[in-house]
């Protein structure tokens, strides 16, 4: 269907599609603000105005050109951790079915767009879809004036849930997908290796498994307070003691951390690997120890649609309260400061999630 400004677009009448600055990566090392115009929603689609966009190490890899080229398409508007407000809905493909969304709804959007028909999708493993398509990687992300997506990817935030917290649903979904698959024994001693966003969200989410103790092992002592706020009982910069934990999550994304993760579980314990330690990096480990210690080792890639639904439900119910993890906010125009803070740190205090704010309401109040 032709997308013609001025025709009736479901819930609203579009006279002129909005535009505005977007953070565009032209190619490796070349990025800045460029004007972009919104795309009108077609049948079954929703147009969303982004409010908050988190930035992470993966965005740095995209900016620097360190991503596997099969997983990024330039030029690209970055932004895959975000929340926004519904601006318009398209005509219904099925006119007898009411649309689920209205203008003004605060929402989050699954970034991985599965085709829904391949063998992996039909088995529920939408993170392994045969066709890789993801907002902020293969198509324009949220650090711009507008995002238009299929309605099936959109999830409403509950009343009273701050839109900022929605920007954490993406990394939370990554964590939950891993934890739900690894299924730690309730009441166990748990160790999280790493002190970044994913690690601290893992410490937070592990509370759902009623641990006897959650220890976070990181490299930056200034993260200790933030780790405790997120649910850790203890924070240590010492290497993890060997063979002492029931369940270990590696979320640091470096080889040393993976090595530690493999020696930290007790006999019969299990390990979940969430960090990406660099393309092709190898570990050395005593193979007999894996067998003799009866270890379960599990990797987890991205998130499934089911994990995303769980993340939204746990956020909306108040069972998870990740908001304190957001420590830095920069207006979109100050993107260079945000990227610098991500790359080099931001002062002496703790650093949790860094957000770009596109919320015009917030900036005028
Ligand atoms: Zn698929």
CSV table of C-alpha atoms and ligand atoms in Angstrom, one decimal:
chain,number,residue,atom,x,y,z
A,1,UNK,CA,0.0,0.0,0.0
A,2,UNK,CA,1.3,3.4,-0.9
A,3,UNK,CA,2.4,5.5,2.0
A,4,UNK,CA,1.0,8.9,1.2
A,5,UNK,CA,1.2,11.7,3.7
A,6,UNK,CA,-2.3,13.3,4.1
A,7,UNK,CA,-4.4,10.1,3.8
A,8,UNK,CA,-6.2,8.7,6.8
A,9,UNK,CA,-3.9,6.6,8.9
A,10,UNK,CA,-6.1,4.5,11.1
A,11,UNK,CA,-6.2,6.3,14.5
A,12,UNK,CA,-5.1,9.7,13.3
A,13,UNK,CA,-4.9,11.9,10.2
A,14,UNK,CA,-1.4,12.5,9.1
A,15,UNK,CA,-1.0,15.9,7.5
A,16,UNK,CA,2.8,15.9,7.5
A,17,UNK,CA,5.0,13.2,8.8
A,18,UNK,CA,7.4,14.4,11.6
A,19,UNK,CA,11.1,14.5,11.1
A,20,UNK,CA,14.1,15.4,13.2
A,21,UNK,CA,17.7,14.6,14.1
A,22,UNK,CA,18.8,11.0,14.2
A,23,UNK,CA,22.2,9.6,15.3
A,24,UNK,CA,23.4,8.0,12.1
A,25,UNK,CA,26.5,5.8,11.7
A,26,UNK,CA,27.5,6.3,8.0
A,27,UNK,CA,30.3,3.7,8.3
A,28,UNK,CA,33.1,2.7,10.6
A,29,UNK,CA,34.2,5.7,12.6
A,30,UNK,CA,31.8,8.1,10.8
A,31,UNK,CA,28.8,9.2,12.8
A,32,UNK,CA,26.7,12.2,13.6
A,33,UNK,CA,23.3,13.7,13.5
A,34,UNK,CA,21.3,13.7,10.3
A,35,UNK,CA,17.7,14.6,9.6
A,36,UNK,CA,15.3,11.7,9.2
A,37,UNK,CA,11.5,11.7,8.4
A,38,UNK,CA,9.1,9.3,9.9
A,39,UNK,CA,7.6,6.4,7.9
A,40,UNK,CA,3.8,6.2,8.0
A,41,UNK,CA,2.5,3.0,9.4
A,42,UNK,CA,1.0,0.5,6.9
A,43,UNK,CA,-1.6,-2.0,7.8
A,44,UNK,CA,-0.9,-3.8,11.1
A,45,UNK,CA,2.0,-1.4,11.8
A,46,UNK,CA,2.6,1.1,14.6
A,47,UNK,CA,4.6,4.4,14.4
A,48,UNK,CA,6.3,5.1,17.7
A,49,UNK,CA,8.2,8.3,18.8
A,50,UNK,CA,11.2,7.2,20.8
A,51,UNK,CA,11.7,8.7,24.3
A,52,UNK,CA,14.7,7.0,25.8
A,53,UNK,CA,17.5,5.1,24.0
A,54,UNK,CA,20.2,3.2,25.9
A,55,UNK,CA,23.7,2.9,24.5
A,56,UNK,CA,25.9,-0.1,25.1
A,57,UNK,CA,29.2,-1.7,24.1
A,58,UNK,CA,27.6,-3.2,21.0
A,59,UNK,CA,26.8,0.4,19.8
A,60,UNK,CA,30.5,1.2,20.2
A,61,UNK,CA,31.3,-1.8,18.1
A,62,UNK,CA,28.9,-0.6,15.4
A,63,UNK,CA,30.3,3.0,15.6
A,64,UNK,CA,33.9,1.7,15.4
A,65,UNK,CA,33.2,-0.9,12.7
A,66,UNK,CA,34.2,-3.9,14.9
A,67,UNK,CA,31.0,-5.8,14.3
A,68,UNK,CA,30.8,-8.8,12.1
A,69,UNK,CA,29.7,-7.2,8.8
A,70,UNK,CA,27.0,-9.9,8.4
A,71,UNK,CA,25.2,-8.4,11.5
A,72,UNK,CA,25.2,-4.6,10.6
A,73,UNK,CA,24.1,-2.6,7.7
A,74,UNK,CA,25.4,1.0,7.1
A,75,UNK,CA,24.3,3.7,7.0
A,76,UNK,CA,22.4,3.0,10.2
A,77,UNK,CA,20.4,4.9,12.9
A,78,UNK,CA,21.6,3.2,16.0
A,79,UNK,CA,19.5,2.4,19.0
A,80,UNK,CA,18.3,-1.1,20.1
A,81,UNK,CA,17.5,-0.5,23.8
A,82,UNK,CA,14.6,1.9,23.9
A,83,UNK,CA,11.1,2.9,24.9
A,84,UNK,CA,8.7,5.3,23.2
A,85,UNK,CA,5.2,6.5,22.8
A,86,UNK,CA,2.7,5.4,20.1
A,87,UNK,CA,2.2,8.2,17.7
A,88,UNK,CA,0.0,6.6,15.1
A,89,UNK,CA,-1.4,3.2,14.1
A,90,UNK,CA,-1.9,2.0,10.5
A,91,UNK,CA,-5.0,0.7,9.0
A,92,UNK,CA,-6.0,-2.7,10.3
A,93,UNK,CA,-5.1,-5.6,7.9
A,94,UNK,CA,-8.1,-7.3,9.5
A,95,UNK,CA,-10.8,-4.6,9.9
A,96,UNK,CA,-12.8,-6.7,12.3
A,97,UNK,CA,-10.0,-6.9,14.8
A,98,UNK,CA,-9.5,-3.9,17.1
A,99,UNK,CA,-6.0,-2.5,17.2
A,100,UNK,CA,-4.2,-3.2,20.5
A,101,UNK,CA,-2.6,0.2,20.6
A,102,UNK,CA,-3.6,3.9,20.8
A,103,UNK,CA,-1.7,7.1,20.3
A,104,UNK,CA,-0.1,8.0,23.6
A,105,UNK,CA,0.5,4.4,24.9
A,106,UNK,CA,4.0,4.0,26.4
A,107,UNK,CA,5.6,1.0,24.7
A,108,UNK,CA,8.7,-1.1,24.2
A,109,UNK,CA,9.5,-3.0,21.0
A,110,UNK,CA,11.2,-6.3,20.4
A,111,UNK,CA,14.3,-5.5,18.4
A,112,UNK,CA,14.9,-9.0,16.9
A,113,UNK,CA,12.3,-9.4,14.1
A,114,UNK,CA,11.8,-13.1,13.5
A,115,UNK,CA,10.2,-14.3,10.3
A,116,UNK,CA,7.9,-16.6,12.3
A,117,UNK,CA,8.0,-19.4,9.8
A,118,UNK,CA,11.4,-21.0,9.9
A,119,UNK,CA,12.1,-24.2,11.9
A,120,UNK,CA,13.8,-22.2,14.7
A,121,UNK,CA,10.8,-19.8,15.0
A,122,UNK,CA,8.3,-22.6,15.0
A,123,UNK,CA,10.2,-24.2,17.9
A,124,UNK,CA,10.1,-21.0,19.8
A,125,UNK,CA,13.8,-20.2,19.3
A,126,UNK,CA,13.1,-16.9,17.6
A,127,UNK,CA,16.6,-15.7,18.6
A,128,UNK,CA,18.0,-18.2,16.1
A,129,UNK,CA,15.6,-17.2,13.2
A,130,UNK,CA,17.0,-18.2,9.8
A,131,UNK,CA,16.6,-14.6,8.7
A,132,UNK,CA,18.5,-12.2,10.9
A,133,UNK,CA,16.8,-8.8,11.1
A,134,UNK,CA,17.2,-6.5,14.1
A,135,UNK,CA,16.4,-2.8,14.8
A,136,UNK,CA,19.5,-0.8,15.3
A,137,UNK,CA,21.6,-3.4,13.4
A,138,UNK,CA,20.0,-4.4,10.0
A,139,UNK,CA,17.4,-1.6,9.9
A,140,UNK,CA,17.3,1.8,11.5
A,141,UNK,CA,17.0,1.9,15.3
A,142,UNK,CA,15.5,4.3,17.8
A,143,UNK,CA,18.0,7.2,18.1
A,144,UNK,CA,15.9,9.3,15.8
A,145,UNK,CA,12.5,10.9,15.5
A,146,UNK,CA,10.4,7.8,14.8
A,147,UNK,CA,10.3,4.1,14.4
A,148,UNK,CA,7.6,2.2,12.4
A,149,UNK,CA,7.3,-1.6,13.2
A,150,UNK,CA,4.8,-4.5,13.0
A,151,UNK,CA,2.3,-4.4,15.9
A,152,UNK,CA,3.2,-7.9,17.0
A,153,UNK,CA,6.6,-6.6,18.2
A,154,UNK,CA,5.1,-3.9,20.4
A,155,UNK,CA,4.4,-4.2,24.1
A,156,UNK,CA,2.7,-1.8,26.4
A,157,UNK,CA,4.3,-0.6,29.7
A,158,UNK,CA,1.9,-0.7,32.6
A,159,UNK,CA,0.5,2.3,34.4
A,160,UNK,CA,3.2,3.9,36.7
A,161,UNK,CA,6.1,2.2,34.9
A,162,UNK,CA,8.5,4.9,34.0
A,163,UNK,CA,9.3,5.0,30.3
A,164,UNK,CA,13.0,5.2,31.2
A,165,UNK,CA,12.8,1.7,32.7
A,166,UNK,CA,11.5,0.4,29.4
A,167,UNK,CA,14.9,1.2,27.8
A,168,UNK,CA,16.2,-1.7,30.1
A,169,UNK,CA,13.8,-4.3,28.7
A,170,UNK,CA,16.2,-5.3,25.9
A,171,UNK,CA,19.2,-6.2,28.1
A,172,UNK,CA,16.8,-7.7,30.7
A,173,UNK,CA,15.4,-10.0,28.0
A,174,UNK,CA,18.9,-11.1,27.2
A,175,UNK,CA,19.4,-12.0,30.9
A,176,UNK,CA,16.1,-13.6,31.4
A,177,UNK,CA,16.4,-15.8,28.3
A,178,UNK,CA,19.7,-17.1,29.7
A,179,UNK,CA,18.4,-17.6,33.2
A,180,UNK,CA,15.1,-19.3,32.1
A,181,UNK,CA,17.1,-21.7,29.9
A,182,UNK,CA,19.8,-22.4,32.6
A,183,UNK,CA,17.1,-22.7,35.3
A,184,UNK,CA,19.2,-22.3,38.4
A,185,UNK,CA,18.3,-24.3,41.5
A,186,UNK,CA,16.3,-22.2,43.9
A,187,UNK,CA,18.1,-21.2,47.1
A,188,UNK,CA,21.6,-21.6,45.7
A,189,UNK,CA,24.8,-19.6,46.2
A,190,UNK,CA,25.1,-17.6,43.0
A,191,UNK,CA,28.0,-15.7,41.4
A,192,UNK,CA,27.8,-13.1,38.7
A,193,UNK,CA,31.1,-12.2,37.0
A,194,UNK,CA,31.1,-8.7,35.5
A,195,UNK,CA,30.0,-5.3,36.7
A,196,UNK,CA,28.3,-3.8,33.6
A,197,UNK,CA,24.6,-3.5,32.8
A,198,UNK,CA,24.0,-7.1,31.9
A,199,UNK,CA,25.9,-8.4,34.9
A,200,UNK,CA,24.0,-6.1,37.3
A,201,UNK,CA,20.6,-7.0,35.7
A,202,UNK,CA,21.6,-10.7,36.1
A,203,UNK,CA,22.2,-10.1,39.8
A,204,UNK,CA,18.8,-8.3,40.0
A,205,UNK,CA,16.9,-11.0,38.2
A,206,UNK,CA,18.5,-13.9,40.1
A,207,UNK,CA,16.5,-12.7,43.1
A,208,UNK,CA,13.5,-14.4,41.4
A,209,UNK,CA,15.3,-17.7,42.2
A,210,UNK,CA,15.4,-17.0,46.0
A,211,UNK,CA,19.2,-17.3,46.2
A,212,UNK,CA,20.9,-17.8,49.6
A,213,UNK,CA,23.6,-15.3,48.3
A,214,UNK,CA,24.4,-13.4,45.2
A,215,UNK,CA,28.0,-12.3,44.8
A,216,UNK,CA,29.1,-9.9,42.0
A,217,UNK,CA,32.7,-10.2,41.0
A,218,UNK,CA,33.8,-7.1,39.1
A,219,UNK,CA,36.9,-5.1,38.2
A,220,UNK,CA,35.6,-1.6,39.2
A,221,UNK,CA,35.3,-1.1,42.9
A,222,UNK,CA,33.2,2.0,42.3
A,223,UNK,CA,30.4,-0.3,41.0
A,224,UNK,CA,30.0,-1.9,44.5
A,225,UNK,CA,27.2,0.3,45.7
A,226,UNK,CA,25.3,0.0,42.5
A,227,UNK,CA,25.6,-3.8,42.6
A,228,UNK,CA,24.1,-3.9,46.1
A,229,UNK,CA,21.3,-1.6,45.0
A,230,UNK,CA,20.5,-4.0,42.2
A,231,UNK,CA,20.3,-6.9,44.6
A,232,UNK,CA,23.8,-8.3,45.2
A,233,UNK,CA,24.7,-9.3,48.7
A,234,UNK,CA,28.4,-8.8,48.2
A,235,UNK,CA,30.7,-7.2,45.6
A,236,UNK,CA,34.3,-8.4,45.2
A,237,UNK,CA,37.2,-7.4,43.0
A,238,UNK,CA,39.0,-10.6,44.0
A,239,UNK,CA,39.0,-13.5,41.6
A,240,UNK,CA,36.1,-15.8,42.3
A,241,UNK,CA,37.0,-18.7,44.7
A,242,UNK,CA,37.0,-22.0,42.9
A,243,UNK,CA,34.3,-24.7,43.3
A,244,UNK,CA,32.1,-22.8,45.7
A,245,UNK,CA,29.0,-21.7,43.8
A,246,UNK,CA,25.9,-23.5,42.8
A,247,UNK,CA,25.3,-21.2,39.8
A,248,UNK,CA,27.6,-18.9,37.9
A,249,UNK,CA,26.7,-16.2,35.3
A,250,UNK,CA,29.5,-14.9,33.1
A,251,UNK,CA,28.5,-11.4,31.9
A,252,UNK,CA,31.8,-9.6,31.7
A,253,UNK,CA,32.6,-10.5,28.1
A,254,UNK,CA,36.3,-11.2,28.4
A,255,UNK,CA,38.4,-14.4,28.3
A,256,UNK,CA,39.6,-14.2,31.9
A,257,UNK,CA,36.0,-14.0,33.0
A,258,UNK,CA,35.0,-17.1,31.0
A,259,UNK,CA,38.0,-19.0,32.5
A,260,UNK,CA,36.9,-18.0,36.0
A,261,UNK,CA,33.3,-18.9,35.3
A,262,UNK,CA,34.3,-22.5,34.4
A,263,UNK,CA,36.2,-23.0,37.7
A,264,UNK,CA,33.8,-21.2,40.1
A,265,UNK,CA,30.9,-23.8,40.3
A,266,UNK,CA,30.9,-26.5,42.9
A,267,UNK,CA,30.6,-30.1,41.7
A,268,UNK,CA,27.3,-30.5,40.0
A,269,UNK,CA,26.9,-26.8,39.6
A,270,UNK,CA,26.2,-24.9,36.4
A,271,UNK,CA,27.5,-22.0,34.3
A,272,UNK,CA,25.6,-19.6,32.1
A,273,UNK,CA,27.8,-17.7,29.5
A,274,UNK,CA,26.2,-14.4,28.4
A,275,UNK,CA,29.2,-12.2,27.6
A,276,UNK,CA,30.9,-12.1,24.2
A,277,UNK,CA,34.6,-12.4,24.8
A,278,UNK,CA,35.6,-11.2,21.3
A,279,UNK,CA,35.3,-12.9,18.0
A,280,UNK,CA,37.2,-16.2,17.8
A,281,UNK,CA,38.9,-15.9,21.2
A,282,UNK,CA,39.7,-19.3,22.7
A,283,UNK,CA,39.7,-20.6,26.3
A,284,UNK,CA,42.0,-23.2,27.9
A,285,UNK,CA,40.4,-25.4,30.4
A,286,UNK,CA,41.0,-28.8,31.9
A,287,UNK,CA,38.6,-31.0,30.0
A,288,UNK,CA,38.5,-33.7,32.7
A,289,UNK,CA,37.3,-31.1,35.2
A,290,UNK,CA,34.1,-30.6,33.3
A,291,UNK,CA,33.3,-34.2,33.5
A,292,UNK,CA,34.6,-34.9,37.0
A,293,UNK,CA,32.8,-31.9,38.4
A,294,UNK,CA,29.6,-32.8,36.6
A,295,UNK,CA,29.2,-29.3,35.2
A,296,UNK,CA,26.4,-27.9,33.2
A,297,UNK,CA,27.6,-25.2,30.8
A,298,UNK,CA,25.2,-23.2,28.8
A,299,UNK,CA,25.5,-20.3,26.3
A,300,UNK,CA,22.6,-18.0,25.4
A,301,UNK,CA,22.3,-15.7,22.4
A,302,UNK,CA,20.1,-12.7,22.4
A,303,UNK,CA,16.5,-13.2,23.5
A,304,UNK,CA,13.4,-15.0,22.3
A,305,UNK,CA,10.0,-13.4,21.9
A,306,UNK,CA,8.9,-15.4,25.0
A,307,UNK,CA,11.8,-14.0,27.1
A,308,UNK,CA,10.8,-10.5,26.0
A,309,UNK,CA,7.2,-11.1,27.1
A,310,UNK,CA,8.6,-12.3,30.5
A,311,UNK,CA,10.8,-9.2,30.9
A,312,UNK,CA,7.8,-6.9,30.2
A,313,UNK,CA,5.5,-8.8,32.6
A,314,UNK,CA,8.1,-8.8,35.4
A,315,UNK,CA,8.7,-5.1,34.9
A,316,UNK,CA,4.9,-4.3,34.8
A,317,UNK,CA,4.2,-6.4,37.9
A,318,UNK,CA,6.9,-4.7,39.9
A,319,UNK,CA,8.7,-8.1,40.5
A,320,UNK,CA,11.8,-6.5,38.9
A,321,UNK,CA,12.7,-2.9,39.5
A,322,UNK,CA,15.8,-2.1,37.3
A,323,UNK,CA,15.4,1.7,37.2
A,324,UNK,CA,18.2,2.5,39.6
A,325,UNK,CA,20.6,1.0,37.1
A,326,UNK,CA,20.3,4.1,34.9
A,327,UNK,CA,23.0,6.5,36.1
A,328,UNK,CA,23.7,8.8,33.1
A,329,UNK,CA,21.4,10.7,30.7
A,330,UNK,CA,22.4,12.9,27.8
A,331,UNK,CA,20.2,14.8,25.3
A,332,UNK,CA,20.5,13.3,21.8
A,333,UNK,CA,22.4,16.5,20.7
A,334,UNK,CA,25.1,15.6,23.2
A,335,UNK,CA,25.6,12.1,21.8
A,336,UNK,CA,29.4,12.6,21.6
A,337,UNK,CA,29.5,13.0,25.4
A,338,UNK,CA,27.4,9.8,25.8
A,339,UNK,CA,29.7,7.8,23.5
A,340,UNK,CA,32.7,9.2,25.4
A,341,UNK,CA,31.2,8.2,28.7
A,342,UNK,CA,30.6,4.7,27.4
A,343,UNK,CA,34.1,4.4,26.0
A,344,UNK,CA,36.1,6.0,28.8
A,345,UNK,CA,33.9,6.1,31.9
A,346,UNK,CA,32.0,9.1,33.3
A,347,UNK,CA,33.7,10.6,36.3
A,348,UNK,CA,34.5,8.8,39.6
A,349,UNK,CA,31.1,7.4,40.5
A,350,UNK,CA,29.4,4.2,39.4
A,351,UNK,CA,28.4,3.8,35.8
A,352,UNK,CA,25.3,1.9,35.0
A,353,UNK,CA,23.1,2.4,31.9
A,354,UNK,CA,23.7,5.5,29.8
A,355,UNK,CA,20.6,6.9,28.1
A,356,UNK,CA,20.1,9.3,25.3
A,357,UNK,CA,16.9,11.3,26.0
A,358,UNK,CA,14.6,12.2,23.2
A,359,UNK,CA,11.8,13.2,25.5
A,360,UNK,CA,10.7,16.6,24.5
A,361,UNK,CA,8.3,16.7,27.4
A,362,UNK,CA,11.1,16.1,29.9
A,363,UNK,CA,13.3,18.7,28.4
A,364,UNK,CA,10.7,21.4,28.5
A,365,UNK,CA,9.5,20.7,32.1
B,1,LIG,ZN1,12.5,-17.6,11.8
